[in-house]
mmCIF file with all atom_site columns, C-alpha atoms in Angstrom:
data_model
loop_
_atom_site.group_PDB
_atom_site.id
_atom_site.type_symbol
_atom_site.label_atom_id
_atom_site.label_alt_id
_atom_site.label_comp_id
_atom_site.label_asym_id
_atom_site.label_entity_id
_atom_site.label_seq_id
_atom_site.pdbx_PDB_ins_code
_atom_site.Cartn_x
_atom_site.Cartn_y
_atom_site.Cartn_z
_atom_site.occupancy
_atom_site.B_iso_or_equiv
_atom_site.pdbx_formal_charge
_atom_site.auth_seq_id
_atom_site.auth_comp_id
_atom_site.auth_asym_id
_atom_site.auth_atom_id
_atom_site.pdbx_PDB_model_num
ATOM 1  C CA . UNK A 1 1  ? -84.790  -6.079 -137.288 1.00 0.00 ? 1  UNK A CA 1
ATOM 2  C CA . UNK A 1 2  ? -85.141  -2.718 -135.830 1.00 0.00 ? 2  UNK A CA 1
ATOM 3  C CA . UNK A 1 3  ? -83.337  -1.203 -138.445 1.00 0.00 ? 3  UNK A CA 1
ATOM 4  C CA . UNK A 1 4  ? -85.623  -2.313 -141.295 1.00 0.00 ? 4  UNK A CA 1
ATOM 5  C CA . UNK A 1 5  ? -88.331  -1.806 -139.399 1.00 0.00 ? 5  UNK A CA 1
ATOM 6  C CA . UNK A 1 6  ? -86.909  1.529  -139.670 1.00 0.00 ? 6  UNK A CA 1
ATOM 7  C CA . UNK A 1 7  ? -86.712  1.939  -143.080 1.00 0.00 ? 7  UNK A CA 1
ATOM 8  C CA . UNK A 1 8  ? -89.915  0.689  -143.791 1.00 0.00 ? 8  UNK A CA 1
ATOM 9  C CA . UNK A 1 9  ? -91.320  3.373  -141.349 1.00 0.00 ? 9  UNK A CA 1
ATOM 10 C CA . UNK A 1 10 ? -89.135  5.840  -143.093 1.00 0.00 ? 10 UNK A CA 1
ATOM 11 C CA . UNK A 1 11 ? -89.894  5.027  -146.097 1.00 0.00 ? 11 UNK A CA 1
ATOM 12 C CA . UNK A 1 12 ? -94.001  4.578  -145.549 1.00 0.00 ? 12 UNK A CA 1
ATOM 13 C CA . UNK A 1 13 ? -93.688  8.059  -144.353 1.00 0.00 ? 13 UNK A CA 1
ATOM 14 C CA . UNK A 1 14 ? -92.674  9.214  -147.183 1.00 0.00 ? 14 UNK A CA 1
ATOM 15 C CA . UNK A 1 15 ? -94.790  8.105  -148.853 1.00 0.00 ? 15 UNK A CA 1
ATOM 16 C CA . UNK A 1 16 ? -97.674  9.444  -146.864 1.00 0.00 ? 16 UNK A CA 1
ATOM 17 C CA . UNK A 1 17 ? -96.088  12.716 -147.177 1.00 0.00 ? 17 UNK A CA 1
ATOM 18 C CA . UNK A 1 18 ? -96.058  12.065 -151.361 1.00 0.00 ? 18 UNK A CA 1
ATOM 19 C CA . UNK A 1 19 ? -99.332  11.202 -151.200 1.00 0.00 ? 19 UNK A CA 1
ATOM 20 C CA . UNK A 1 20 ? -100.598 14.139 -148.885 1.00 0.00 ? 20 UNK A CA 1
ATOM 21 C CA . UNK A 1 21 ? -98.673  17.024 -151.169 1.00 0.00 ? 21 UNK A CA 1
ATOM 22 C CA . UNK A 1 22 ? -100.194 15.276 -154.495 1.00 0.00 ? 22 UNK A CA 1
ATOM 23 C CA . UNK A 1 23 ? -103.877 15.344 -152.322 1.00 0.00 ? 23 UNK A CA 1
ATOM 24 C CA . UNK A 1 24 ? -103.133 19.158 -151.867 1.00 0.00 ? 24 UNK A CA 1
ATOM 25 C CA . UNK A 1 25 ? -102.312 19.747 -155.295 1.00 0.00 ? 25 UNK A CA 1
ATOM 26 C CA . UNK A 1 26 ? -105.166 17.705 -156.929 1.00 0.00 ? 26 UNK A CA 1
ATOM 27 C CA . UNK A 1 27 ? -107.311 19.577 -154.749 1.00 0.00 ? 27 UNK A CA 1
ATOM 28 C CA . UNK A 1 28 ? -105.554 23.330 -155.397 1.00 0.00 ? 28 UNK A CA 1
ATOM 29 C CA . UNK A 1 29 ? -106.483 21.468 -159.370 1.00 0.00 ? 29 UNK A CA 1
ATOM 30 C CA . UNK A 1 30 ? -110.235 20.729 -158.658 1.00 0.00 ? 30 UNK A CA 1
ATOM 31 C CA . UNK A 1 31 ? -110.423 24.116 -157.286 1.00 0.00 ? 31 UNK A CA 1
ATOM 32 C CA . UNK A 1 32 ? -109.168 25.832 -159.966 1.00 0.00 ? 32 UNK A CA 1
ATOM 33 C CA . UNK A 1 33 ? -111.600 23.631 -162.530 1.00 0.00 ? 33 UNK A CA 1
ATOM 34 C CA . UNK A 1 34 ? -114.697 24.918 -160.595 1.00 0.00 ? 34 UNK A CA 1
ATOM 35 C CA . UNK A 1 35 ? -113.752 28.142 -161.016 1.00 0.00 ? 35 UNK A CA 1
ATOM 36 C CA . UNK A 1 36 ? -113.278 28.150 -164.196 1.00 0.00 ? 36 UNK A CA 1
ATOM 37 C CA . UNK A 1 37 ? -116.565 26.257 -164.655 1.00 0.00 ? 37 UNK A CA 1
ATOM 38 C CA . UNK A 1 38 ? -118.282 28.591 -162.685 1.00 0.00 ? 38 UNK A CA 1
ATOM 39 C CA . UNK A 1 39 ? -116.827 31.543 -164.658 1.00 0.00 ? 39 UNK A CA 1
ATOM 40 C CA . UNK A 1 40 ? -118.348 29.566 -167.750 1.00 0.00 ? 40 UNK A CA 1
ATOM 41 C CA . UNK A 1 41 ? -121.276 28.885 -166.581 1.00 0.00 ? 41 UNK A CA 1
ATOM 42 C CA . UNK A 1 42 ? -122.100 32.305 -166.150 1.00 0.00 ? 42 UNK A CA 1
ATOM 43 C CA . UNK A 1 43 ? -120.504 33.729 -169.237 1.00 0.00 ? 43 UNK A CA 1
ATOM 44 C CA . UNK A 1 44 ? -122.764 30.695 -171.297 1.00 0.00 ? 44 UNK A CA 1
ATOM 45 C CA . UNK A 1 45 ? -126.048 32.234 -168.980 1.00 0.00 ? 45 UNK A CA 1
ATOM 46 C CA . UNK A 1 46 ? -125.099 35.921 -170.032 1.00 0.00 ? 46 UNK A CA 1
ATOM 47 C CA . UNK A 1 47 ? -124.834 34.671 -174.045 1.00 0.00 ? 47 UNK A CA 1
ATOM 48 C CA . UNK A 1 48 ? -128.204 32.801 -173.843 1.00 0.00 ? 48 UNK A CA 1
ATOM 49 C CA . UNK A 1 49 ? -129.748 35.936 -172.417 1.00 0.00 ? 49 UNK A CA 1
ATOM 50 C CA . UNK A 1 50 ? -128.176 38.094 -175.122 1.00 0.00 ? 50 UNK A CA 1
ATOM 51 C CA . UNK A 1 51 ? -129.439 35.800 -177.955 1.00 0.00 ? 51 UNK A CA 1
ATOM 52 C CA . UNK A 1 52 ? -133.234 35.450 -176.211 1.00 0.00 ? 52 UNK A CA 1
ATOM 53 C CA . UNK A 1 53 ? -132.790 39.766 -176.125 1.00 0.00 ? 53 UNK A CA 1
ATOM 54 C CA . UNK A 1 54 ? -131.545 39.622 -180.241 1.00 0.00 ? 54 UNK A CA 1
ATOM 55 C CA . UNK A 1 55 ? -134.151 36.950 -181.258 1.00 0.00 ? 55 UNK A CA 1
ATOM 56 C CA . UNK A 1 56 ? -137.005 39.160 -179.622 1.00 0.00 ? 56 UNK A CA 1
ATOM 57 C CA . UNK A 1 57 ? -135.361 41.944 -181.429 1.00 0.00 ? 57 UNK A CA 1
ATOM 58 C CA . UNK A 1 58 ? -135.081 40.313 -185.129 1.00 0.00 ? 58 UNK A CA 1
ATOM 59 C CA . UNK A 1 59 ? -138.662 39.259 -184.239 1.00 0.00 ? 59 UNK A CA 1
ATOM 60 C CA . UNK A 1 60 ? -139.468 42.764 -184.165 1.00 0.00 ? 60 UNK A CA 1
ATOM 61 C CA . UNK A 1 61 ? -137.784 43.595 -186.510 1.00 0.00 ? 61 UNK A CA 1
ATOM 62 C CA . UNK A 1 62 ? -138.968 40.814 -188.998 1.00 0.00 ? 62 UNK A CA 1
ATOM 63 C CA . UNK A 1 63 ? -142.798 41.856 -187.983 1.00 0.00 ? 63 UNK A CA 1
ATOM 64 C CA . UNK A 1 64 ? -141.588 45.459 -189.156 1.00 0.00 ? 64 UNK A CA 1
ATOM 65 C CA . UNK A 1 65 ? -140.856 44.757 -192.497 1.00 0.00 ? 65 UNK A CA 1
ATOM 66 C CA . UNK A 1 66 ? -143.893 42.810 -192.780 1.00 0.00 ? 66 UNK A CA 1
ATOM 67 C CA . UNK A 1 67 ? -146.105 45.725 -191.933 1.00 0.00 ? 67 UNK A CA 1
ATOM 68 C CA . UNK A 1 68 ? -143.920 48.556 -193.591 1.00 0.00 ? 68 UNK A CA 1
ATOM 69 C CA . UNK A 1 69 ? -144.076 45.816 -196.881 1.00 0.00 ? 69 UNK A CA 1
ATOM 70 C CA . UNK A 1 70 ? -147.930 45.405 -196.769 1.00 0.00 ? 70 UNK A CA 1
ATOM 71 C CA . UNK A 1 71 ? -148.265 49.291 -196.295 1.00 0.00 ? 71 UNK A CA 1
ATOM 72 C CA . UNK A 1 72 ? -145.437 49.466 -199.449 1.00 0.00 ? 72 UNK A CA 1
ATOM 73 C CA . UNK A 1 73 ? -147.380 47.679 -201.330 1.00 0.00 ? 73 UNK A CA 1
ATOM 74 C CA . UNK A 1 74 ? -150.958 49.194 -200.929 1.00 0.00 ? 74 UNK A CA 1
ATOM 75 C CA . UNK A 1 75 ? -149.764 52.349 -201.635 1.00 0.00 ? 75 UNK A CA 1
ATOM 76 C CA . UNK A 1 76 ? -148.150 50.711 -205.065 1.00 0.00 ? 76 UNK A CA 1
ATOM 77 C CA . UNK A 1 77 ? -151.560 49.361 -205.429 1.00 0.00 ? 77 UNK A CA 1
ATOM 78 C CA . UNK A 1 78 ? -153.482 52.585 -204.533 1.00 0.00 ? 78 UNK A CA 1
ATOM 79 C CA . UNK A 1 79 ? -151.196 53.943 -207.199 1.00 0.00 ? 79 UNK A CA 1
ATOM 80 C CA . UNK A 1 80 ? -151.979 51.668 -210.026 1.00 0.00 ? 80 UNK A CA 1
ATOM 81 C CA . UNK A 1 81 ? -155.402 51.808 -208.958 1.00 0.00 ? 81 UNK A CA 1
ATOM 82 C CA . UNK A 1 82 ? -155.467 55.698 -209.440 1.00 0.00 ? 82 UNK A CA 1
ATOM 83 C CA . UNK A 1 83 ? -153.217 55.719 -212.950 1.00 0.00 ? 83 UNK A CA 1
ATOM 84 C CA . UNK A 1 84 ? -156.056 52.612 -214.231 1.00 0.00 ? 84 UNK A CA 1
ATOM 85 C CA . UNK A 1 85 ? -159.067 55.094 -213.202 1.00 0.00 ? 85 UNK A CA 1
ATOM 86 C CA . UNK A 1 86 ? -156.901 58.075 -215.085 1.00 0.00 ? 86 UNK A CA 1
ATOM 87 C CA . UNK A 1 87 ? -157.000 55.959 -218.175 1.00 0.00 ? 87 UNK A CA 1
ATOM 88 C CA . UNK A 1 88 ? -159.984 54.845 -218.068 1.00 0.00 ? 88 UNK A CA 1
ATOM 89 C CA . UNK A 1 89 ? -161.633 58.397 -217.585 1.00 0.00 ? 89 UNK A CA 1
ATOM 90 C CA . UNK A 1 90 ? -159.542 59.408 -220.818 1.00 0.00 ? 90 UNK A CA 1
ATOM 91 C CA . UNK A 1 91 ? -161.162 56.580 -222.527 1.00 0.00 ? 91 UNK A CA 1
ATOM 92 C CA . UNK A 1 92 ? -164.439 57.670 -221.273 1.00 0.00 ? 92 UNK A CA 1
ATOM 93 C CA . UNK A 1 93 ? -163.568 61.364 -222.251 1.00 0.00 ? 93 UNK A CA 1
ATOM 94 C CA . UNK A 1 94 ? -162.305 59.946 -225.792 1.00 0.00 ? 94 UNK A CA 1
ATOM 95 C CA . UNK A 1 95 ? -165.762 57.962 -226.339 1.00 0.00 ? 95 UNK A CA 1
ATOM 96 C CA . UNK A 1 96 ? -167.930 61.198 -225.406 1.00 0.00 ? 96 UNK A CA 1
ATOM 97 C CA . UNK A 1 97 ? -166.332 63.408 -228.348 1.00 0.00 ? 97 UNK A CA 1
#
């Protein structure tokens, strides 16, 4: 009886032992995972802040074309204006002879 008893001690330590190692290396694991989730975390953080920095930028950047457009094309139109006055002082200089 003693000698099973034995065994069965034996043998449930063991086990413990097993289960110990396996509770060291899950946790070594889980370690490992939240550092490498904390490394993401902070590289995701660091990408959002670049794209808020390049949308304010292209915002810019879209309100400067607007302005440099609308300044474009008054100067077209201050052109056309000037050629239409032109011609129609020509006409006005044609109608006088």
């Amino acid at each position: 009886m003693t000698e099973d008893r034995d065994k069965l001690l034996l043998n449930l330590e063991v086990r413990v032992r097993q289960v110990l190692l396996l509770c060291d290396k899950l946790e070594q694991e889980n370690k490992m995972l939240k550092d490498g989730d904390s490394l993401k975390n902070e590289r995701i953080e660091r990408i959002e802040k670049e794209l808020g920095i390049m949308n304010q930028k292209y915002d810019n950047l879209k309100m400067a074309r607007t302005i440099t457009a609308a300044s474009v094309d008054v100067d077209a139109a201050r052109l056309r204006l000037s050629k239409m006055v032109r011609e129609v002082d020509k006409c006005i200089d044609l109608l006088k002879k």
